[in-house]
PDB file of C-alpha atoms in Angstrom:
ATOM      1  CA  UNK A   1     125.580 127.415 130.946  1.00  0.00           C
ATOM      2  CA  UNK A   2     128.668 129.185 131.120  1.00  0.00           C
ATOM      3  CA  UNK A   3     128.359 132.940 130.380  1.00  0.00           C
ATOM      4  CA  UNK A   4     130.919 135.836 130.457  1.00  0.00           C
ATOM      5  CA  UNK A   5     130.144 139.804 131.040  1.00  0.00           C
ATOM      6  CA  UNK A   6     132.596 142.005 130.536  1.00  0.00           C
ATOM      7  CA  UNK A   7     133.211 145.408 131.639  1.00  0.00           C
ATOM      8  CA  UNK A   8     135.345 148.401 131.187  1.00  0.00           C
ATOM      9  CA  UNK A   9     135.714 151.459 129.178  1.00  0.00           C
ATOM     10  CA  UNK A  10     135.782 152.221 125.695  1.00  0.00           C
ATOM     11  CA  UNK A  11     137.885 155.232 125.336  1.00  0.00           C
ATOM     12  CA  UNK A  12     141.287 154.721 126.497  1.00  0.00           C
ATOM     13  CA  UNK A  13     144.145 158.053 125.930  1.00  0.00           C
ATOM     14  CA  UNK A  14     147.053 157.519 124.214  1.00  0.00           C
ATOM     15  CA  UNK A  15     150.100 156.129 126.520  1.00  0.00           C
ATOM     16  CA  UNK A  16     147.091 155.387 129.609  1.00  0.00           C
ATOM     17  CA  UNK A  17     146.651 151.766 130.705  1.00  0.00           C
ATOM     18  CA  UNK A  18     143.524 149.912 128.931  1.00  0.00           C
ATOM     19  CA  UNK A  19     141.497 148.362 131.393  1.00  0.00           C
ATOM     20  CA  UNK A  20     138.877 145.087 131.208  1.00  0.00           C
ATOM     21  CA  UNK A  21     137.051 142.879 133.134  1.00  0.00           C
ATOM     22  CA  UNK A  22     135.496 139.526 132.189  1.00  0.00           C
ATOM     23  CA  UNK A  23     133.162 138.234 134.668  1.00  0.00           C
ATOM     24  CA  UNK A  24     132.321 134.281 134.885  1.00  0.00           C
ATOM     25  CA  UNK A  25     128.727 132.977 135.571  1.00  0.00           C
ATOM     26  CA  UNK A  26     128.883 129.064 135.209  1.00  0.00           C
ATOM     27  CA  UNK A  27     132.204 128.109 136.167  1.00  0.00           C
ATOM     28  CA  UNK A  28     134.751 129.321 138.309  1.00  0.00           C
ATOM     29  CA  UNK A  29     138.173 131.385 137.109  1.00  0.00           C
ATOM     30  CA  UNK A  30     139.994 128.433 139.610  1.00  0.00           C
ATOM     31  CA  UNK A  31     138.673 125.625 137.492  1.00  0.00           C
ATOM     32  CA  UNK A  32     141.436 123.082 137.262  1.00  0.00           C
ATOM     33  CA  UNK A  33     140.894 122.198 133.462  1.00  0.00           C
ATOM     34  CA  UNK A  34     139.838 125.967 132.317  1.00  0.00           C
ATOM     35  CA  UNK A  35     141.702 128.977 131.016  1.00  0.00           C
ATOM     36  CA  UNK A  36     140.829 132.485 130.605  1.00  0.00           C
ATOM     37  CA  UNK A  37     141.382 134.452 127.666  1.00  0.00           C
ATOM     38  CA  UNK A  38     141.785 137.650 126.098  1.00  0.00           C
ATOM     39  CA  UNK A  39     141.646 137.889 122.468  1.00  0.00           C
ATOM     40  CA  UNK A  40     141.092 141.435 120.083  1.00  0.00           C
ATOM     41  CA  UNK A  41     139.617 141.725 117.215  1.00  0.00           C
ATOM     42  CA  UNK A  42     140.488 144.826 114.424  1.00  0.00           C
ATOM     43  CA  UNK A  43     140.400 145.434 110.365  1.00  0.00           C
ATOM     44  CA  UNK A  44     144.018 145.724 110.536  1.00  0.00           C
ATOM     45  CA  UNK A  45     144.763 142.755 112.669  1.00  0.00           C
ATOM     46  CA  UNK A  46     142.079 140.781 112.243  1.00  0.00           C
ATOM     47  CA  UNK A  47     141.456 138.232 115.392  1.00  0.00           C
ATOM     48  CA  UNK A  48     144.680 138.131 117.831  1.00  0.00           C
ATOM     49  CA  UNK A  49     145.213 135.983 121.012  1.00  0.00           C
ATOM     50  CA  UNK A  50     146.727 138.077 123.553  1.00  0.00           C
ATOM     51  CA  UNK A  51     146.968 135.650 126.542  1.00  0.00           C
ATOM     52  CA  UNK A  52     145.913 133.901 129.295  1.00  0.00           C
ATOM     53  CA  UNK A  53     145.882 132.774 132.967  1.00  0.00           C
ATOM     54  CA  UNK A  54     144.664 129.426 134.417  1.00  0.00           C
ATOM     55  CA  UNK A  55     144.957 127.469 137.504  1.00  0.00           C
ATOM     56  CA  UNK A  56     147.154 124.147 137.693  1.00  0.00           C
ATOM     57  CA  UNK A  57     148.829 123.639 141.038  1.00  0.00           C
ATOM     58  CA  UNK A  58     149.509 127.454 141.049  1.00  0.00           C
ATOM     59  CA  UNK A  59     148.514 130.289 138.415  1.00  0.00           C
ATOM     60  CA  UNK A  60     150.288 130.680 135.494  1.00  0.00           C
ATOM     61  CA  UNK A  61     150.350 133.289 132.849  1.00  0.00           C
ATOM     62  CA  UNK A  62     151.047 132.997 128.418  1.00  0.00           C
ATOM     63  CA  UNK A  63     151.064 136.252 126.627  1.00  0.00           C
ATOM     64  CA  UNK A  64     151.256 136.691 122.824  1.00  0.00           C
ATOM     65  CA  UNK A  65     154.877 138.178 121.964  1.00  0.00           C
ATOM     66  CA  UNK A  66     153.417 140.892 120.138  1.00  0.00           C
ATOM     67  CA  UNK A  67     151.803 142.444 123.742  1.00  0.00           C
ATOM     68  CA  UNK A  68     154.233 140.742 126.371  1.00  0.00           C
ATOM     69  CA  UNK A  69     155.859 143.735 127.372  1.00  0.00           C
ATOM     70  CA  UNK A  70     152.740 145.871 128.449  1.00  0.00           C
ATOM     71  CA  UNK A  71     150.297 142.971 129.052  1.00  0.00           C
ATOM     72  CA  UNK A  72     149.248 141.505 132.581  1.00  0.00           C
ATOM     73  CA  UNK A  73     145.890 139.056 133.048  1.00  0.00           C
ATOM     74  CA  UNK A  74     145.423 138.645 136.471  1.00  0.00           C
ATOM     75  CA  UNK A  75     142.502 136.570 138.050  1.00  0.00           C
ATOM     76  CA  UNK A  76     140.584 137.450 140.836  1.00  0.00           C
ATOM     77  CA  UNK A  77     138.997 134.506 142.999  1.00  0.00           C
ATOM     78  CA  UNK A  78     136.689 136.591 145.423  1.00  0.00           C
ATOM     79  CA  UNK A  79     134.895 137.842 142.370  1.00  0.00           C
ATOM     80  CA  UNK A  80     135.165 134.681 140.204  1.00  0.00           C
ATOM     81  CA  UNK A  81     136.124 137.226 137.376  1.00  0.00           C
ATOM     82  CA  UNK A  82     139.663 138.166 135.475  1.00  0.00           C
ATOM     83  CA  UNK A  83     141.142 141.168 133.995  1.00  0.00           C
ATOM     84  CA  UNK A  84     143.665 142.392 131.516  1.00  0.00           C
ATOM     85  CA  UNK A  85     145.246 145.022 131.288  1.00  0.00           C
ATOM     86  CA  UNK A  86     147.436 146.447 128.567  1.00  0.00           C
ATOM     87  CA  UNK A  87     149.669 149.510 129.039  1.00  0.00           C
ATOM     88  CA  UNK A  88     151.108 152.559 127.366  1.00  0.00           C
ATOM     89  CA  UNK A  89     148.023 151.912 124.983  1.00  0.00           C
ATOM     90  CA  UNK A  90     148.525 153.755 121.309  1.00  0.00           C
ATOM     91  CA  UNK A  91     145.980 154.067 118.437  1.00  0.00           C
ATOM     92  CA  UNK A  92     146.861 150.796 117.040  1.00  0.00           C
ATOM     93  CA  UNK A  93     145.407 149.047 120.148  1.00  0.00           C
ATOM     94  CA  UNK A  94     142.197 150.209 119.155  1.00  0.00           C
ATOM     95  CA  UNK A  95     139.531 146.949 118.792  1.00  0.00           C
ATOM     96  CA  UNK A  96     136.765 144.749 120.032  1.00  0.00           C
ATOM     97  CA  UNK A  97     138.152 143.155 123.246  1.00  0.00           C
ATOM     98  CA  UNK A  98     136.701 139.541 124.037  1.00  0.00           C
ATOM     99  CA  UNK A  99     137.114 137.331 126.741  1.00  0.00           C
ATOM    100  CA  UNK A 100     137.209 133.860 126.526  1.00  0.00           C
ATOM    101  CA  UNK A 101     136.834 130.203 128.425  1.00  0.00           C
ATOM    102  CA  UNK A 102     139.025 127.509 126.888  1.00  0.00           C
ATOM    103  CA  UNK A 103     136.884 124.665 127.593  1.00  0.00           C
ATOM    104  CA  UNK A 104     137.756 120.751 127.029  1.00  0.00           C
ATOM    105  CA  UNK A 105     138.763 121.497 123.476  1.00  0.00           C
ATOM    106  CA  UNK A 106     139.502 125.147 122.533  1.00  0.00           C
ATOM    107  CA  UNK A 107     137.377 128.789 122.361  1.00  0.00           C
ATOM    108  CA  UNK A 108     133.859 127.699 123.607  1.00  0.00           C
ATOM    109  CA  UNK A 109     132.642 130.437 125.614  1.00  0.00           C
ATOM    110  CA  UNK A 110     133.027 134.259 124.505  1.00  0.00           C
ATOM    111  CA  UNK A 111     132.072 137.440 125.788  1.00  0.00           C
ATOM    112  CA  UNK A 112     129.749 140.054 124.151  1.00  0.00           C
ATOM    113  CA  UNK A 113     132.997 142.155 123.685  1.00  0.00           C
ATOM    114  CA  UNK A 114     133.957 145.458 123.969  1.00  0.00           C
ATOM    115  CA  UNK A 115     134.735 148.342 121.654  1.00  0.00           C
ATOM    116  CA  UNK A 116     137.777 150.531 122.849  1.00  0.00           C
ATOM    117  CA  UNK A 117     139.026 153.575 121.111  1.00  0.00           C
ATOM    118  CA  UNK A 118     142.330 154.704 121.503  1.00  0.00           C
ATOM    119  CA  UNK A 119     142.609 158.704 120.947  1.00  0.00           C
ATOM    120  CA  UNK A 120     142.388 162.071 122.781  1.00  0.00           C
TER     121      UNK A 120
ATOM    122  CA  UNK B   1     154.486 131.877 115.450  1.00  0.00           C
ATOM    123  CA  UNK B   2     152.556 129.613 113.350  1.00  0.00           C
ATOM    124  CA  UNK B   3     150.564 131.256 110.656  1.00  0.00           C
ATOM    125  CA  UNK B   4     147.173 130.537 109.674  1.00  0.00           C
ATOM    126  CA  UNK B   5     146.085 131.256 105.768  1.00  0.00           C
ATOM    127  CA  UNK B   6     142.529 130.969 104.968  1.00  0.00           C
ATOM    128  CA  UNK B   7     141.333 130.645 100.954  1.00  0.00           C
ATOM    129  CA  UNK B   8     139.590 132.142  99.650  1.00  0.00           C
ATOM    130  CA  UNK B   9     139.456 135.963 101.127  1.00  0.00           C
ATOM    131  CA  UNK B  10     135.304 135.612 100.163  1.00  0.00           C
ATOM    132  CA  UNK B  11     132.858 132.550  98.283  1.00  0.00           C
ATOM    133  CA  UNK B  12     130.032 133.651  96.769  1.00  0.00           C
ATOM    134  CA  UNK B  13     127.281 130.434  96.663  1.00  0.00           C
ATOM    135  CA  UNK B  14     123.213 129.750  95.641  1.00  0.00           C
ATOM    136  CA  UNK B  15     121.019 128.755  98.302  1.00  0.00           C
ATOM    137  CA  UNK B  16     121.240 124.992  98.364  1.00  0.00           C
ATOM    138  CA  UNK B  17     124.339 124.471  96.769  1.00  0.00           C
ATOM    139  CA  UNK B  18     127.976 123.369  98.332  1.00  0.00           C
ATOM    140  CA  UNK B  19     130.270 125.638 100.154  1.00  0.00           C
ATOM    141  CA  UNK B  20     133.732 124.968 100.749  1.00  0.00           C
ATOM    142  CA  UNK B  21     136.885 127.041 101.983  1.00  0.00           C
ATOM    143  CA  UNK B  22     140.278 126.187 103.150  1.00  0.00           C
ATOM    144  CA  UNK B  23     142.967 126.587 105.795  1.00  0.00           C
ATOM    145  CA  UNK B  24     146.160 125.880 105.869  1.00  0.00           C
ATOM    146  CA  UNK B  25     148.862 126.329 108.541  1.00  0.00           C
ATOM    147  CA  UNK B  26     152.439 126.812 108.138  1.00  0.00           C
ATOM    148  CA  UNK B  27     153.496 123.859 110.152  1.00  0.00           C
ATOM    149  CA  UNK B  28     151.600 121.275 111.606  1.00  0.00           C
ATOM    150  CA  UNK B  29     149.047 120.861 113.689  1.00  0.00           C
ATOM    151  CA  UNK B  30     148.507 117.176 114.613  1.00  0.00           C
ATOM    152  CA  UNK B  31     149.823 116.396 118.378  1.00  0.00           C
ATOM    153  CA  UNK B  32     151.898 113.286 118.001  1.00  0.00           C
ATOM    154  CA  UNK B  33     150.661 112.417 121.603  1.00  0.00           C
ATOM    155  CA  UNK B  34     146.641 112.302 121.250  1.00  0.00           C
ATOM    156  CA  UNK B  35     146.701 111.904 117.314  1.00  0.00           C
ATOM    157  CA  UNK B  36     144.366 115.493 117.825  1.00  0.00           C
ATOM    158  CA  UNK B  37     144.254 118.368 114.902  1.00  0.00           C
ATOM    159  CA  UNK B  38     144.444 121.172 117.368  1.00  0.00           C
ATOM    160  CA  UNK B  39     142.287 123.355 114.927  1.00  0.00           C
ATOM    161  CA  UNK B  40     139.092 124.759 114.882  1.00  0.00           C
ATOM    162  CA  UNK B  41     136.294 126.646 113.016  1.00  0.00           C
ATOM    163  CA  UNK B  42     134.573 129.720 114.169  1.00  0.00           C
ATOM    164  CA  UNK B  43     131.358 131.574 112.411  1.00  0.00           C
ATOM    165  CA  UNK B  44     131.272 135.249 113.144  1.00  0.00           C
ATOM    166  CA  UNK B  45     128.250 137.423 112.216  1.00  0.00           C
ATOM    167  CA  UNK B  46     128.228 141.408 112.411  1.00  0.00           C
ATOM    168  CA  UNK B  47     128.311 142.544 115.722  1.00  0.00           C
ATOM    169  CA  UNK B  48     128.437 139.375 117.590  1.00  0.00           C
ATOM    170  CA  UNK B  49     131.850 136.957 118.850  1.00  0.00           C
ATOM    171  CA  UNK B  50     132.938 134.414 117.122  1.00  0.00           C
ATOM    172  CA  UNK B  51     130.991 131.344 117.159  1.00  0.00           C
ATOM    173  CA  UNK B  52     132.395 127.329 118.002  1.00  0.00           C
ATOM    174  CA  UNK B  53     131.514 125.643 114.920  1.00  0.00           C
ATOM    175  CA  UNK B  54     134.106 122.014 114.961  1.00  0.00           C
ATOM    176  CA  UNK B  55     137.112 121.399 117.151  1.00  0.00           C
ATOM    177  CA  UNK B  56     139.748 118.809 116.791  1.00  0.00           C
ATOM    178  CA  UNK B  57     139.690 119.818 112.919  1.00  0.00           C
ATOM    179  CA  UNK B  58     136.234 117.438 112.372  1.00  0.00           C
ATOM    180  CA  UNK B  59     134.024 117.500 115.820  1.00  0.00           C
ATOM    181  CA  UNK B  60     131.061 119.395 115.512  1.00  0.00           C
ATOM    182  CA  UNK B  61     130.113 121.620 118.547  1.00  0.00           C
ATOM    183  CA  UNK B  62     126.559 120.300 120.367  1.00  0.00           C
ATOM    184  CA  UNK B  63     123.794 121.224 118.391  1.00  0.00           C
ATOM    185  CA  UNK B  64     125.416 122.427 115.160  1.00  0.00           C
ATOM    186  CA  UNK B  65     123.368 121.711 112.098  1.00  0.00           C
ATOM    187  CA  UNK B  66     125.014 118.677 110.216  1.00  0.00           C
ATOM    188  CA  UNK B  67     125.290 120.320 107.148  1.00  0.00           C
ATOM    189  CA  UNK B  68     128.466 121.858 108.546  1.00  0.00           C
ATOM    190  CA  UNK B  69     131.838 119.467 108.677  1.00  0.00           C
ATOM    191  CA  UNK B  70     135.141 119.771 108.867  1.00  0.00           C
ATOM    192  CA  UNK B  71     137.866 117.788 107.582  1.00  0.00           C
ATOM    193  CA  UNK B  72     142.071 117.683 106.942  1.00  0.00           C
ATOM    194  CA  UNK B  73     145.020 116.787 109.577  1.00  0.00           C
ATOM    195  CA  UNK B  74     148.261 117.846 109.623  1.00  0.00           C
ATOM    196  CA  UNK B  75     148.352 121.273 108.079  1.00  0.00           C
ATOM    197  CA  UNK B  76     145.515 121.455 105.358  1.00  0.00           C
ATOM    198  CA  UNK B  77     141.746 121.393 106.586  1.00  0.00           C
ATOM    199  CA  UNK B  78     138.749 122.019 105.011  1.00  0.00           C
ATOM    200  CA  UNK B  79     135.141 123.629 106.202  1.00  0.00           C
ATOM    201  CA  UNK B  80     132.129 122.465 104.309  1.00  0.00           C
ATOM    202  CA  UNK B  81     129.100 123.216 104.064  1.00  0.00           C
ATOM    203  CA  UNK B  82     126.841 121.013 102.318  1.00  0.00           C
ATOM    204  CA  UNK B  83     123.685 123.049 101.366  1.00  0.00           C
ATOM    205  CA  UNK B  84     124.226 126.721 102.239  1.00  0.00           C
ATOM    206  CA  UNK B  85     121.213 128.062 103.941  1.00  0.00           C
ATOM    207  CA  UNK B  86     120.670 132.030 104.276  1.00  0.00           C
ATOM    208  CA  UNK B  87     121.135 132.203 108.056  1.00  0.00           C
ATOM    209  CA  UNK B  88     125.096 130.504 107.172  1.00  0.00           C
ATOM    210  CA  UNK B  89     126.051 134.024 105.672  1.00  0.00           C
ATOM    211  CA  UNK B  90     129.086 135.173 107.825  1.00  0.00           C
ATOM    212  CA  UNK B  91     132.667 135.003 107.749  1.00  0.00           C
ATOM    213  CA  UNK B  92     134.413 131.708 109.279  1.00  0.00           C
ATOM    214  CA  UNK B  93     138.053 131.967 110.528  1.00  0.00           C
ATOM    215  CA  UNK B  94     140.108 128.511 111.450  1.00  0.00           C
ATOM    216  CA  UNK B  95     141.848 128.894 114.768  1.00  0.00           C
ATOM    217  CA  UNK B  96     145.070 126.597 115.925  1.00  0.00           C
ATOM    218  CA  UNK B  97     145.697 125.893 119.414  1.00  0.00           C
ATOM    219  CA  UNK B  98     148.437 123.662 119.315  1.00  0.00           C
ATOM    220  CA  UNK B  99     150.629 126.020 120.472  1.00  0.00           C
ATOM    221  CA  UNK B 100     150.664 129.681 122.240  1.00  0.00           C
ATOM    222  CA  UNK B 101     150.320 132.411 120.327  1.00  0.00           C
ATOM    223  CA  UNK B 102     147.141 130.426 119.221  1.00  0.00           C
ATOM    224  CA  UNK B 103     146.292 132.051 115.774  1.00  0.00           C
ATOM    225  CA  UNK B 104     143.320 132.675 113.494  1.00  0.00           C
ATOM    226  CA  UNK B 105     143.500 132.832 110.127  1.00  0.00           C
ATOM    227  CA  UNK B 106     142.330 136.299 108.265  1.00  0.00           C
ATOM    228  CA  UNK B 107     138.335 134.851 107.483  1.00  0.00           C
ATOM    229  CA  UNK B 108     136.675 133.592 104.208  1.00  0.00           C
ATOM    230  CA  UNK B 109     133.624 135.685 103.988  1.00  0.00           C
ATOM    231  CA  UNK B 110     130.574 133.440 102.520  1.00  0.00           C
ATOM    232  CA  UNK B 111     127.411 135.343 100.739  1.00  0.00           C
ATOM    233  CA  UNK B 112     124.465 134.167  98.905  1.00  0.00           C
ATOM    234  CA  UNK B 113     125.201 134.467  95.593  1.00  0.00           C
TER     235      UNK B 113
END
């Protein structure tokens, strides 16, 4: 059973960097058939894919255009875990943060997700 | 980016009876390669992620009840329920995947009515 715990905080300052980590329990970040996701969730925005990292022959990265500019996802093998980060953050950013595995098919495995705030 | 628009915005329906809501995207779907809807439905309940419901437009996830099916190709697809039971209040958002940015649409919220 695959399961997903992330981590990080909830209150992020305007123009800071926005900081999460998605730990894997039943498969492995290198998995040649996986990606790793981070999608956000808000009222105004409702649910919006911001991007992903997987392993092929090498790691590659997609990022929504709407983030590209101040997004990075970066895996991290020793931990069997991935992060994003998004920068220069701004009240609008605030939402529920979720991680997710893209299985066989699409979306199958989700984090608990994480509330962050964006103010001073 | 393609865009995903969900009818309708809420469904009210008796215990027992039919539910049915729509999603449509704004081109299609279908992958000419694997003859695969890349689209799926998600059930979200307060508090909690979103929920794999059917994949491919018409699989059903492992264990889902069967009163739940999906249905449509191209760009129009269809979530059914077939005899709403209390624990199926939530809101249910389609999802394409054919191509990055994937997209959800904005959620039909379903109630007992």
């Amino acid at each position: 059973q695959v399961q997903l715990q992330q981590s990080g905080p909830g209150l992020v300052k305007p123009s800071q960097t926005l900081s999460l980590t998605c730990a894997i329990s039943g498969d492995s970040v290198s998995s040649n058939s996986a990606t790793w996701n981070w999608i956000r969730q808000s009222p105004s925005r409702g649910l919006e894919w911001l991007g992903r990292t997987y392993l092929r022959s090498k790691w590659y990265n997609d990022y929504a255009p709407s983030v590209r500019s101040r997004i990075t996802i970066n895996p991290d093998t020793s931990k069997n875990q991935f992060s994003l980060q998004l920068n220069f953050v701004s009240p609008e950013d605030t939402a529920v943060y979720y991680c997710a595995r893209r299985g066989a098919a699409t979306l199958d495995y989700w984090g608990q997700g994480t509330l962050v705030t964006v103010s001073s | 980016d393609i865009v995903m628009t969900q009818s309708p915005e809420s469904l009210a329906v008796s215990l027992g009876e039919r539910a049915t809501f729509n999603c449509k995207s704004s081109q299609s779907v279908l992958y000419s390669s694997d003859n695969k809807n890349y689209l799926a439905w998600y059930q979200q309940k307060p508090g909690q992620p979103p929920k794999l419901l059917i994949y491919w437009a018409s699989t059903r996830e492992s264990g889902l009840p069967d009163r739940f099916s999906g249905s449509g190709s191209g760009t129009d697809f269809t979530l059914t329920i077939s005899s709403l039971q209390a624990e199926d209040v939530a809101v249910y958002y389609c999802l394409q995947y054919y191509s990055t940015p994937w997209t959800f649409g904005q959620g039909t919220k379903v109630e007992i009515k």
